[in-house]
XYZ file of C-alpha atoms in Angstrom:
676
model
C 28.845 -20.285 -20.005
C 26.933 -20.192 -16.683
C 28.553 -16.765 -16.034
C 27.687 -15.140 -19.186
C 24.330 -16.195 -18.956
C 23.681 -15.233 -15.487
C 25.463 -11.197 -16.559
C 23.232 -11.323 -19.523
C 19.861 -12.011 -17.554
C 20.548 -9.183 -14.999
C 21.761 -6.603 -17.544
C 18.615 -7.316 -19.606
C 16.198 -6.647 -16.506
C 18.098 -3.943 -15.288
C 17.854 -2.193 -18.839
C 14.147 -2.678 -19.091
C 13.400 -0.861 -15.697
C 15.917 1.978 -16.521
C 13.643 3.884 -18.736
C 10.705 3.520 -15.976
C 13.095 4.616 -13.074
C 14.180 7.788 -15.054
C 10.865 8.913 -16.006
C 9.334 8.039 -12.601
C 9.549 11.622 -10.689
C 9.071 11.645 -6.858
C 8.282 14.531 -4.703
C 7.844 14.168 -1.080
C 9.245 15.988 2.070
C 9.923 13.702 5.443
C 11.386 15.043 8.312
C 12.809 12.584 11.009
C 10.826 9.587 9.633
C 11.578 5.849 9.655
C 13.126 4.458 6.754
C 10.129 2.283 6.311
C 7.915 5.386 6.124
C 10.302 6.511 3.302
C 9.961 3.225 1.350
C 6.270 3.244 1.678
C 5.881 6.599 0.506
C 8.177 5.685 -2.846
C 5.695 2.876 -3.237
C 2.859 5.212 -3.297
C 4.009 7.729 -5.837
C 5.018 4.840 -8.065
C 4.550 1.034 -9.194
C 7.753 0.039 -7.593
C 7.692 -2.910 -5.093
C 10.140 -3.157 -2.534
C 12.047 -6.568 -1.611
C 14.357 -7.264 0.992
C 15.178 -9.305 4.198
C 14.289 -7.921 7.698
C 17.539 -8.743 9.355
C 19.676 -7.176 6.860
C 17.557 -3.633 6.681
C 17.340 -0.861 9.537
C 14.085 -0.008 8.740
C 13.849 2.165 11.858
C 16.928 4.456 10.785
C 15.621 8.075 10.995
C 15.759 9.585 7.869
C 15.160 13.497 6.559
C 14.696 13.905 2.871
C 13.377 16.789 0.736
C 12.854 15.297 -3.142
C 11.546 17.561 -5.963
C 10.706 15.398 -8.994
C 13.753 13.391 -8.411
C 14.212 9.819 -9.768
C 14.341 6.791 -7.297
C 18.097 6.191 -7.831
C 18.792 9.566 -6.578
C 16.386 9.297 -3.300
C 17.435 5.849 -2.325
C 21.250 6.725 -2.709
C 20.652 9.437 -0.371
C 18.607 7.523 2.003
C 20.607 4.522 2.301
C 24.020 6.221 2.751
C 26.260 4.749 5.521
C 24.150 2.148 6.062
C 26.146 -0.219 3.837
C 23.129 -1.455 1.931
C 22.757 -1.288 -1.661
C 20.042 -1.408 -4.207
C 19.001 -3.064 -7.724
C 16.219 -1.993 -9.820
C 14.685 -4.540 -12.169
C 11.065 -4.588 -13.677
C 9.681 -2.199 -11.350
C 10.880 -4.232 -8.623
C 13.293 -2.705 -5.960
C 15.947 -5.384 -4.193
C 17.812 -3.943 -1.088
C 20.382 -6.067 0.020
C 23.815 -6.008 1.555
C 26.612 -6.616 -0.846
C 28.293 -10.073 -0.041
C 25.560 -11.041 2.329
C 23.154 -13.957 2.112
C 20.556 -11.643 0.232
C 22.957 -10.755 -2.253
C 20.942 -8.495 -5.166
C 22.402 -10.456 -8.111
C 21.265 -13.581 -6.756
C 18.016 -12.260 -5.932
C 17.408 -10.833 -9.350
C 18.335 -14.109 -10.808
C 15.958 -16.289 -8.719
C 12.952 -13.955 -9.227
C 10.224 -16.477 -10.231
C 6.468 -15.930 -10.660
C 4.730 -18.334 -8.546
C 1.065 -19.172 -9.258
C -1.760 -21.710 -8.008
C -5.139 -22.295 -6.686
C -6.288 -22.608 -3.522
C -9.058 -24.768 -2.165
C -11.052 -26.124 0.836
C -9.463 -29.441 1.945
C -12.939 -30.475 3.122
C -15.403 -29.811 0.210
C -12.563 -28.879 -2.336
C -14.296 -26.075 -3.246
C -12.017 -22.841 -4.346
C -11.308 -20.382 -1.645
C -11.651 -16.445 -2.706
C -10.183 -13.721 -0.538
C -7.230 -15.825 0.800
C -4.165 -13.963 1.801
C -1.198 -14.649 0.169
C 2.048 -13.123 1.908
C 5.503 -13.352 1.241
C 6.683 -14.089 4.969
C 8.802 -11.472 6.533
C 7.538 -8.608 4.133
C 4.510 -6.758 3.722
C 4.294 -8.040 -0.095
C 1.173 -10.218 -0.734
C -1.817 -10.686 -3.037
C -5.481 -12.149 -2.701
C -6.683 -14.905 -4.774
C -9.766 -14.463 -6.941
C -13.335 -15.746 -7.120
C -11.978 -19.028 -8.544
C -9.186 -19.262 -5.999
C -6.258 -18.858 -7.755
C -3.555 -16.505 -7.163
C -0.315 -15.039 -8.906
C 2.633 -13.875 -6.856
C 6.377 -12.862 -7.564
C 8.746 -14.231 -5.651
C 12.574 -13.241 -5.240
C 14.024 -16.698 -4.628
C 13.551 -20.479 -4.417
C 13.598 -20.355 -0.566
C 11.237 -17.951 0.502
C 8.165 -18.947 2.110
C 4.615 -17.973 1.585
C 1.830 -17.554 4.155
C -1.679 -18.394 3.141
C -4.232 -17.312 5.534
C -8.287 -16.785 5.662
C -10.634 -16.112 8.189
C -11.736 -19.546 9.664
C -9.128 -21.748 8.497
C -5.458 -22.697 9.758
C -2.782 -20.962 8.099
C -0.590 -22.570 6.024
C 3.178 -21.922 5.252
C 4.722 -23.232 1.971
C 8.432 -22.838 0.848
C 7.687 -21.194 -2.995
C 10.471 -23.994 -4.458
C 8.192 -24.438 -7.766
C 6.371 -22.273 -10.262
C 2.984 -23.846 -9.642
C 1.450 -24.604 -5.876
C -2.097 -26.020 -5.204
C -2.893 -25.146 -1.628
C -5.465 -26.701 0.392
C -6.744 -24.845 3.763
C -8.152 -26.778 6.594
C -11.369 -25.200 8.795
C -9.985 -24.365 12.113
C -12.111 -26.774 14.419
C -11.142 -24.872 17.471
C -12.589 -21.811 16.052
C -15.599 -23.372 14.950
C -16.521 -24.581 18.431
C -15.953 -20.928 19.745
C -19.230 -19.560 21.522
C -20.178 -16.475 19.696
C -22.295 -13.884 21.242
C -25.209 -13.037 19.049
C -28.746 -10.946 19.750
C -30.471 -12.476 22.847
C -28.102 -15.398 23.073
C -24.917 -17.346 21.919
C -24.301 -20.184 19.408
C -21.168 -22.099 18.526
C -19.414 -20.347 15.477
C -20.174 -23.048 13.104
C -24.074 -22.712 13.867
C -24.158 -19.093 13.277
C -25.982 -18.039 10.357
C -25.264 -14.379 9.287
C -22.311 -12.098 9.082
C -20.883 -12.081 12.566
C -17.354 -11.221 13.547
C -16.091 -11.872 17.139
C -13.280 -9.424 18.466
C -11.659 -11.120 22.045
C -10.299 -8.951 24.756
C -6.602 -10.211 23.655
C -7.074 -7.859 20.688
C -8.085 -4.821 22.877
C -6.275 -5.244 26.377
C -2.774 -4.101 24.493
C -3.804 -1.355 22.864
C -2.471 2.006 24.065
C -5.781 3.985 23.468
C -8.290 6.329 25.426
C -11.441 4.394 24.979
C -13.020 1.504 23.531
C -14.010 2.942 20.537
C -10.472 3.840 19.592
C -9.556 0.012 20.511
C -12.154 -1.270 17.809
C -9.967 0.535 15.217
C -8.729 -2.102 12.988
C -10.136 -4.903 14.617
C -12.789 -6.159 12.656
C -13.122 -6.181 9.041
C -15.566 -3.234 7.463
C -15.767 -1.977 11.196
C -14.968 1.517 10.310
C -13.948 3.846 13.142
C -13.034 7.771 12.469
C -11.620 10.153 15.143
C -12.450 13.541 14.260
C -9.363 15.351 16.055
C -6.667 14.832 18.340
C -8.236 15.899 20.922
C -8.416 13.456 23.972
C -11.468 14.799 25.127
C -13.369 14.565 21.677
C -15.165 11.334 21.953
C -17.330 11.656 19.407
C -16.200 9.412 16.909
C -17.712 8.206 13.654
C -18.600 4.603 13.993
C -20.074 2.467 10.851
C -20.400 -0.889 9.682
C -19.759 -1.661 6.052
C -19.765 1.928 5.002
C -22.146 4.749 5.239
C -25.887 3.712 4.413
C -28.222 6.563 4.826
C -27.788 10.421 4.576
C -28.748 10.627 8.249
C -27.680 8.581 11.555
C -25.121 5.613 10.561
C -24.456 4.740 13.984
C -24.740 0.841 14.870
C -26.713 -0.109 17.619
C -24.762 -0.509 20.938
C -25.694 -3.499 23.234
C -23.595 -3.949 26.444
C -24.494 -7.024 28.622
C -27.929 -7.334 27.194
C -28.544 -3.644 27.555
C -29.194 -1.777 24.717
C -27.380 1.812 24.972
C -26.178 4.926 23.632
C -23.254 5.166 21.440
C -21.333 7.462 24.078
C -21.325 4.440 26.364
C -18.654 2.437 24.731
C -16.309 5.155 25.747
C -17.354 5.185 29.367
C -16.229 1.248 29.392
C -12.580 0.062 30.993
C -11.529 -1.685 27.791
C -9.690 -3.890 30.336
C -13.397 -5.332 31.623
C -14.138 -6.377 28.004
C -14.499 -10.117 27.519
C -15.497 -9.917 23.800
C -17.290 -7.912 21.367
C -19.518 -9.021 18.540
C -20.380 -7.222 15.617
C -23.429 -8.079 13.519
C -22.775 -6.929 10.072
C -25.864 -7.910 7.911
C -29.524 -8.002 8.018
C -29.927 -11.750 8.971
C -27.608 -11.603 12.102
C -29.261 -7.826 13.330
C -32.842 -8.210 12.240
C -33.786 -9.612 15.989
C -33.386 -5.728 17.047
C -35.549 -4.323 14.577
C -35.207 -1.370 12.364
C -32.656 0.116 14.914
C -30.416 -2.573 13.596
C -30.113 -1.024 9.877
C -26.732 -0.019 10.695
C -25.359 -3.042 12.248
C -25.022 -4.011 15.816
C -21.922 -3.960 18.320
C -22.729 -6.487 21.342
C -20.216 -6.143 24.185
C -19.742 -8.735 26.993
C -17.892 -8.042 30.110
C -15.419 -10.438 31.943
C -16.777 -13.087 34.501
C -14.795 -15.422 36.746
C -14.610 -19.061 36.171
C -16.178 -22.019 38.076
C -14.055 -23.834 40.569
C -11.205 -21.530 40.236
C -8.896 -20.058 43.234
C -8.773 -16.312 43.566
C -6.456 -14.636 40.544
C -5.529 -11.221 40.947
C -4.450 -9.399 37.865
C -2.747 -6.147 37.624
C -1.623 -3.885 34.487
C -0.069 -0.745 33.788
C 0.600 1.444 30.599
C 2.799 4.448 30.286
C 3.668 6.161 27.154
C 3.988 9.558 25.479
C 1.793 10.527 22.454
C 3.873 12.457 19.856
C 1.938 14.600 17.713
C 3.849 13.848 14.361
C 2.773 16.220 11.444
C 2.834 14.746 8.146
C 3.792 17.643 6.560
C 5.883 20.430 6.714
C 5.880 24.125 5.231
C 7.752 25.677 2.935
C 10.930 27.967 4.085
C 9.835 31.503 5.008
C 11.642 33.019 2.058
C 10.155 30.718 -0.579
C 6.705 31.510 0.953
C 7.556 34.935 0.124
C 8.201 34.183 -3.580
C 5.290 32.176 -3.790
C 3.149 34.552 -2.581
C 4.611 37.337 -5.004
C 3.762 34.955 -7.930
C 0.007 34.447 -6.773
C -0.494 38.119 -6.654
C 0.972 38.883 -10.113
C -1.180 35.978 -11.370
C -3.799 37.671 -9.888
C -3.183 41.028 -11.543
C -1.651 42.725 -8.060
C 1.651 43.811 -7.091
C 4.244 41.906 -5.119
C 4.376 42.865 -1.749
C 7.955 41.473 -1.119
C 11.047 43.056 -2.238
C 13.796 41.359 -3.417
C 16.259 42.869 -0.357
C 13.164 41.653 1.894
C 13.296 37.880 0.373
C 17.164 37.903 0.980
C 16.652 38.799 4.229
C 14.157 36.161 5.188
C 16.569 33.430 3.755
C 19.871 35.123 5.383
C 18.024 35.306 8.865
C 16.241 31.688 8.603
C 12.869 30.474 9.773
C 11.374 31.055 13.192
C 8.941 28.739 14.969
C 6.120 27.343 13.289
C 2.918 28.324 14.780
C 1.504 24.446 14.568
C 4.586 23.590 16.272
C 4.198 26.035 18.905
C 0.712 24.758 20.246
C 1.507 21.174 19.787
C 3.238 19.119 22.716
C 4.024 15.709 23.751
C 1.290 14.352 26.196
C 1.687 11.704 28.605
C -0.890 8.675 28.714
C -1.080 6.479 31.937
C -3.326 3.445 32.444
C -3.650 1.101 35.571
C -6.195 -1.545 35.841
C -6.526 -4.514 38.960
C -8.912 -6.967 39.121
C -9.913 -10.306 41.328
C -11.685 -13.175 39.677
C -12.530 -16.736 40.483
C -15.216 -18.899 41.567
C -16.667 -22.226 43.114
C -18.743 -24.720 41.800
C -22.078 -22.403 42.149
C -20.336 -19.129 42.549
C -18.603 -16.717 39.943
C -17.245 -13.378 40.770
C -15.224 -10.763 38.948
C -14.280 -7.376 40.604
C -12.031 -4.460 38.924
C -11.018 -1.217 39.395
C -9.149 1.116 37.012
C -7.708 4.637 36.297
C -6.803 6.004 33.058
C -5.118 9.535 32.740
C -4.447 10.956 29.254
C -2.946 14.604 28.612
C -3.746 16.943 25.701
C -1.649 17.504 22.777
C -2.483 20.936 22.757
C -0.528 23.462 24.770
C -2.399 24.288 28.091
C -3.327 22.066 31.176
C -6.009 19.935 29.351
C -6.832 16.261 29.746
C -9.093 13.698 30.478
C -9.221 11.126 33.432
C -11.459 8.408 33.887
C -12.316 6.305 37.171
C -13.748 2.542 36.672
C -15.498 0.260 38.999
C -16.992 -2.987 37.918
C -18.818 -6.188 39.832
C -19.994 -8.944 37.724
C -21.427 -11.780 40.251
C -23.364 -15.052 39.176
C -25.000 -17.307 41.349
C -26.401 -20.982 40.567
C -29.106 -22.296 42.540
C -29.946 -26.097 41.066
C -32.056 -25.069 37.994
C -31.921 -21.060 38.653
C -29.240 -18.964 37.858
C -28.781 -15.396 39.032
C -26.308 -12.840 37.072
C -25.957 -9.077 38.783
C -23.485 -6.612 37.354
C -22.551 -3.052 38.831
C -20.567 -0.728 37.230
C -19.799 2.934 38.245
C -17.466 5.335 36.084
C -16.151 8.842 36.389
C -14.814 10.975 33.889
C -13.416 14.352 34.208
C -12.315 16.321 31.344
C -10.547 19.729 30.652
C -10.551 20.755 27.040
C -9.905 23.948 25.186
C -12.654 26.587 24.589
C -12.436 26.665 20.785
C -12.616 23.803 18.135
C -9.432 21.901 17.780
C -9.871 21.407 13.884
C -9.359 25.276 13.689
C -6.686 25.656 16.061
C -4.812 23.438 13.988
C -6.002 24.995 10.616
C -4.850 28.414 11.991
C -1.605 26.948 13.178
C -0.628 25.394 10.184
C -1.256 27.910 7.556
C 1.041 30.750 9.085
C 4.417 31.371 7.173
C 7.492 30.426 9.278
C 8.851 33.847 8.713
C 11.633 34.645 11.339
C 9.888 37.773 12.576
C 6.496 35.753 12.875
C 6.160 34.848 16.791
C 3.021 33.780 18.588
C 4.023 35.068 21.933
C 6.499 38.262 22.902
C 9.153 38.325 25.723
C 6.677 40.243 28.324
C 4.025 37.478 27.938
C 1.771 39.389 24.874
C -0.091 37.416 22.471
C 0.997 38.571 18.898
C -0.901 38.761 15.709
C 0.366 39.416 11.994
C -0.836 40.166 8.551
C -1.921 36.592 8.165
C -3.783 35.962 11.275
C -4.757 39.554 12.272
C -7.456 38.775 14.859
C -6.091 36.110 17.067
C -3.553 33.237 17.397
C -4.374 29.644 18.290
C -1.755 30.135 21.230
C -3.428 32.819 22.956
C -6.821 31.228 22.589
C -4.998 27.850 24.020
C -3.175 29.496 26.924
C -5.677 32.223 28.083
C -8.817 31.829 26.220
C -10.774 29.562 28.759
C -11.477 26.109 28.971
C -14.423 23.632 29.273
C -14.486 21.616 32.368
C -16.628 18.693 32.501
C -17.506 15.960 34.842
C -19.829 12.882 34.294
C -21.150 10.030 36.506
C -22.354 6.786 35.188
C -23.939 4.061 37.205
C -25.082 0.801 35.428
C -26.748 -1.967 37.181
C -28.682 -4.889 35.973
C -30.260 -7.976 37.603
C -30.617 -11.300 35.108
C -32.673 -14.545 36.090
C -32.561 -17.851 34.013
C -34.727 -20.941 34.983
C -34.848 -24.122 33.161
C -38.298 -24.951 32.917
C -37.852 -28.355 30.780
C -35.223 -29.717 29.129
C -33.992 -27.669 26.304
C -36.446 -24.698 27.384
C -35.059 -21.672 29.674
C -37.226 -18.688 30.842
C -35.007 -15.828 31.524
C -35.524 -12.071 32.852
C -33.574 -9.113 32.466
C -33.943 -5.885 34.537
C -31.378 -3.136 33.912
C -30.955 1.034 34.564
C -28.665 3.053 33.099
C -28.244 6.673 35.052
C -25.960 9.367 34.382
C -25.439 12.797 35.591
C -23.181 15.480 33.592
C -22.028 18.707 34.417
C -20.162 21.000 32.143
C -18.718 24.520 33.031
C -17.538 26.431 30.374
C -15.707 30.178 30.849
C -14.526 32.359 27.832
C -11.724 34.651 29.008
C -11.112 37.893 27.264
C -7.590 37.855 25.373
C -5.758 40.885 24.323
C -3.442 40.671 21.153
C -1.027 42.950 19.962
C 0.434 43.475 16.781
C 3.913 43.746 17.541
C 6.637 43.153 20.605
C 6.741 46.779 21.402
C 3.066 47.755 21.263
C 1.465 48.790 24.468
C -2.347 48.768 23.175
C -3.729 45.512 22.138
C -5.006 45.558 18.488
C -7.762 43.015 18.979
C -9.783 41.017 21.639
C -10.881 37.344 21.622
C -14.017 36.450 23.654
C -15.057 40.216 24.502
C -18.357 38.695 26.009
C -16.653 36.830 28.514
C -19.231 34.354 28.602
C -20.014 31.892 31.478
C -21.913 28.430 30.755
C -23.245 26.296 33.246
C -25.116 22.956 32.054
C -26.502 20.214 34.251
C -28.023 17.089 32.696
C -29.588 13.856 34.361
C -30.933 10.835 32.222
C -31.666 7.340 32.664
C -32.773 4.220 30.979
C -34.830 1.668 32.445
C -34.753 -2.167 30.551
C -36.700 -5.120 31.060
C -36.486 -8.284 28.919
C -38.546 -11.577 29.233
C -37.712 -14.303 26.829
C -38.109 -18.210 26.362
C -35.307 -19.845 24.730
C -35.347 -23.398 23.133
C -32.593 -25.496 22.241
C -32.744 -29.436 21.510
C -31.070 -31.756 19.517
C -32.746 -35.066 18.270
C -30.575 -37.302 16.555
C -29.383 -35.082 13.336
C -31.620 -32.471 13.869
C -30.952 -29.235 15.906
C -33.991 -27.003 16.605
C -33.708 -23.920 18.497
C -36.352 -21.067 18.984
C -36.390 -17.704 20.855
C -39.728 -15.668 21.927
C -39.226 -12.629 23.664
C -40.843 -9.169 24.825
C -39.062 -6.081 26.382
C -39.677 -2.332 27.082
C -37.119 0.528 27.075
C -37.878 3.739 29.042
C -35.462 7.027 28.680
C -35.913 10.056 30.561
C -33.804 13.054 30.256
C -33.861 16.382 31.930
C -31.346 19.329 31.304
C -30.794 22.792 32.133
C -28.572 25.523 31.060
C -27.443 28.930 32.208
C -25.318 31.275 29.956
C -23.802 34.514 30.908
C -22.435 37.567 29.263
C -20.052 39.882 30.435
C -19.214 38.180 33.526
C -16.392 38.925 35.904
C -12.822 38.665 34.048
C -11.335 36.681 37.241
C -14.035 34.821 38.688
C -16.494 34.471 36.288
C -19.295 35.840 38.821
C -21.889 38.243 37.654
C -21.704 42.073 37.538
C -23.465 44.917 37.212
C -23.389 44.995 33.114
C -23.844 40.686 33.428
C -26.804 39.776 30.818
C -28.742 36.206 30.631
C -27.857 34.505 27.076
C -31.718 34.207 25.633
C -30.382 31.170 23.895
C -29.869 29.660 27.152
C -32.770 27.391 28.694
C -33.239 27.634 32.129
C -36.690 27.790 32.828
C -38.394 25.399 32.650
C -35.769 22.678 32.290
C -35.689 20.538 29.100
C -37.100 17.151 29.458
C -37.447 14.389 27.114
C -39.357 11.032 27.700
C -39.231 8.240 25.261
C -40.655 4.247 25.828
C -40.083 1.298 23.229
C -41.953 -1.881 23.295
C -41.002 -4.646 21.667
C -41.871 -8.429 20.677
C -38.941 -10.300 18.917
C -38.183 -13.892 18.007
C -35.760 -16.246 16.325
C -36.390 -19.961 14.736
C -33.288 -22.026 13.664
C -32.903 -25.414 12.162
C -29.986 -27.543 11.703
C -29.220 -31.021 9.623
C -26.491 -32.950 10.336
C -24.339 -29.930 11.382
C -24.317 -29.306 7.087
C -27.569 -27.364 6.529
C -28.510 -24.230 8.515
C -31.450 -22.038 8.615
C -32.632 -19.105 10.698
C -35.773 -16.815 10.693
C -35.551 -13.679 12.874
C -38.563 -11.179 13.414
């Protein structure tokens, strides 16, 4: 009797999903992709969800598949062959299992159940909205609603659900019943953490406003070129967008909680108390970062005035520890960046067929004869131009530091080297050298901190827009007779790219060489006037010297491998640009900081004044028709009227500020804060 019921239950579920699985058509093309990527593609193109045990499925299996309006059964049969893995479809769920194993598909289907419940705060018994409910060992999960309730499908009574929420301890519960009521306890250790806020710090439990803190552990292990990239995905609502795959392109888009204006949406950057430019983030060595605070709302960022309208990012670098013996740390990372393009071109003969169809639809005659299409199919495809301009790149990073301290002194000295090759063909890349010294001394009630940091960045970038090169390389059909370069070294064009090809621009079109030196220093003094009241003063400066040298080399392009005379040229004006820039910022701050507790009352106050003075000088000379080999002036060399060489471009500005903050806490339960 039991066996009969079991078979009937499985059959009825499979039958209900049969119609949907047959109706759903999948179309995608993946080459040398991981099995996990294939499953994710199926999930995005349908309403299916996958259930499996990680120890039974090899998600790293490399798969190549082309699906054109195929049903899910056909696709899964192809990608799972030779893996000893079966699948079962029921009610828009797909179970992957090894027959006879612990996760047998029949038993999984039988045990499928819906688990519901409510999540509350263990201290206040209030419902918690936004709690992540994840099926342990999978990516399947839901989020609790405004009433703290949740509902999730679980394929078995022995599965474990993980409940996690910011500021609370994570709970893991076995889904052994249909209703689970969960209480999450506040993470007391995190509430006691010290969080950096504007012109000061507070314990997390005393912070008023939306402030998120990113610890160094979330940054150090990331194999990235700069700090901006390390922030990607490290904090909720902090969005980082890199505009291209060029490692020299440090001009990233960073915004907090989305785009809020039509103009500049960049957050304000503050590094060790000094207000800095956005580009200063990428001059830092990620290994020197202690923590980063992200001020997300008006309440937490208001003390910085109107400049904080888009949020604030506060960066604090590492210091030594008191009464700690010298600690030497050395770290290195070595890797290879593989530019994996997520789309592939159709075959050459298919492109010819589609081109003919497009011409006919537009009222024109087709240009490919049946014989030509048959020839393209028989001879196969040539190299796709995008594959011809992209390459693997080596990335290496070395950091060394020594830190420690005595009862009155702490110190941290570090040095780092970073080298990143470019994924574009040609000898391009970026190198960065960093040195930093953070020193703190205490003399009774007086505390003095000094910071000195130097970094040098060297870049060699293509003399063309990376986006343009990728677009041109990706849109060329991969006919077998389309080549980028002939055997004699000539760069070739075709009927699609009739003026140039991107490989010629990259290898022979010149380059942009940049070098930048940056020195930052600050002196920070603090003196306790009376109990709870401290006077603080900060003097800092940020000095940068930049140099950019651009050579545009003339490149001839040929219509065929046998052609003797070039058909077209790139960079015929043979431009040479020499650009120099010096800029510095002087910053001074004076503050009175008050923090006292009386019984159950805590009173805090801050009053400060500051001045920031910025000066920039720049000059540029652009010349046309310079020597083809040396870039030196010739008899026909011209000065580009668009360059500014006399007088030098000068910018000056100064900002004076008065700011303050008042805070009151009663019994560690009620908090209020006013900033201006």
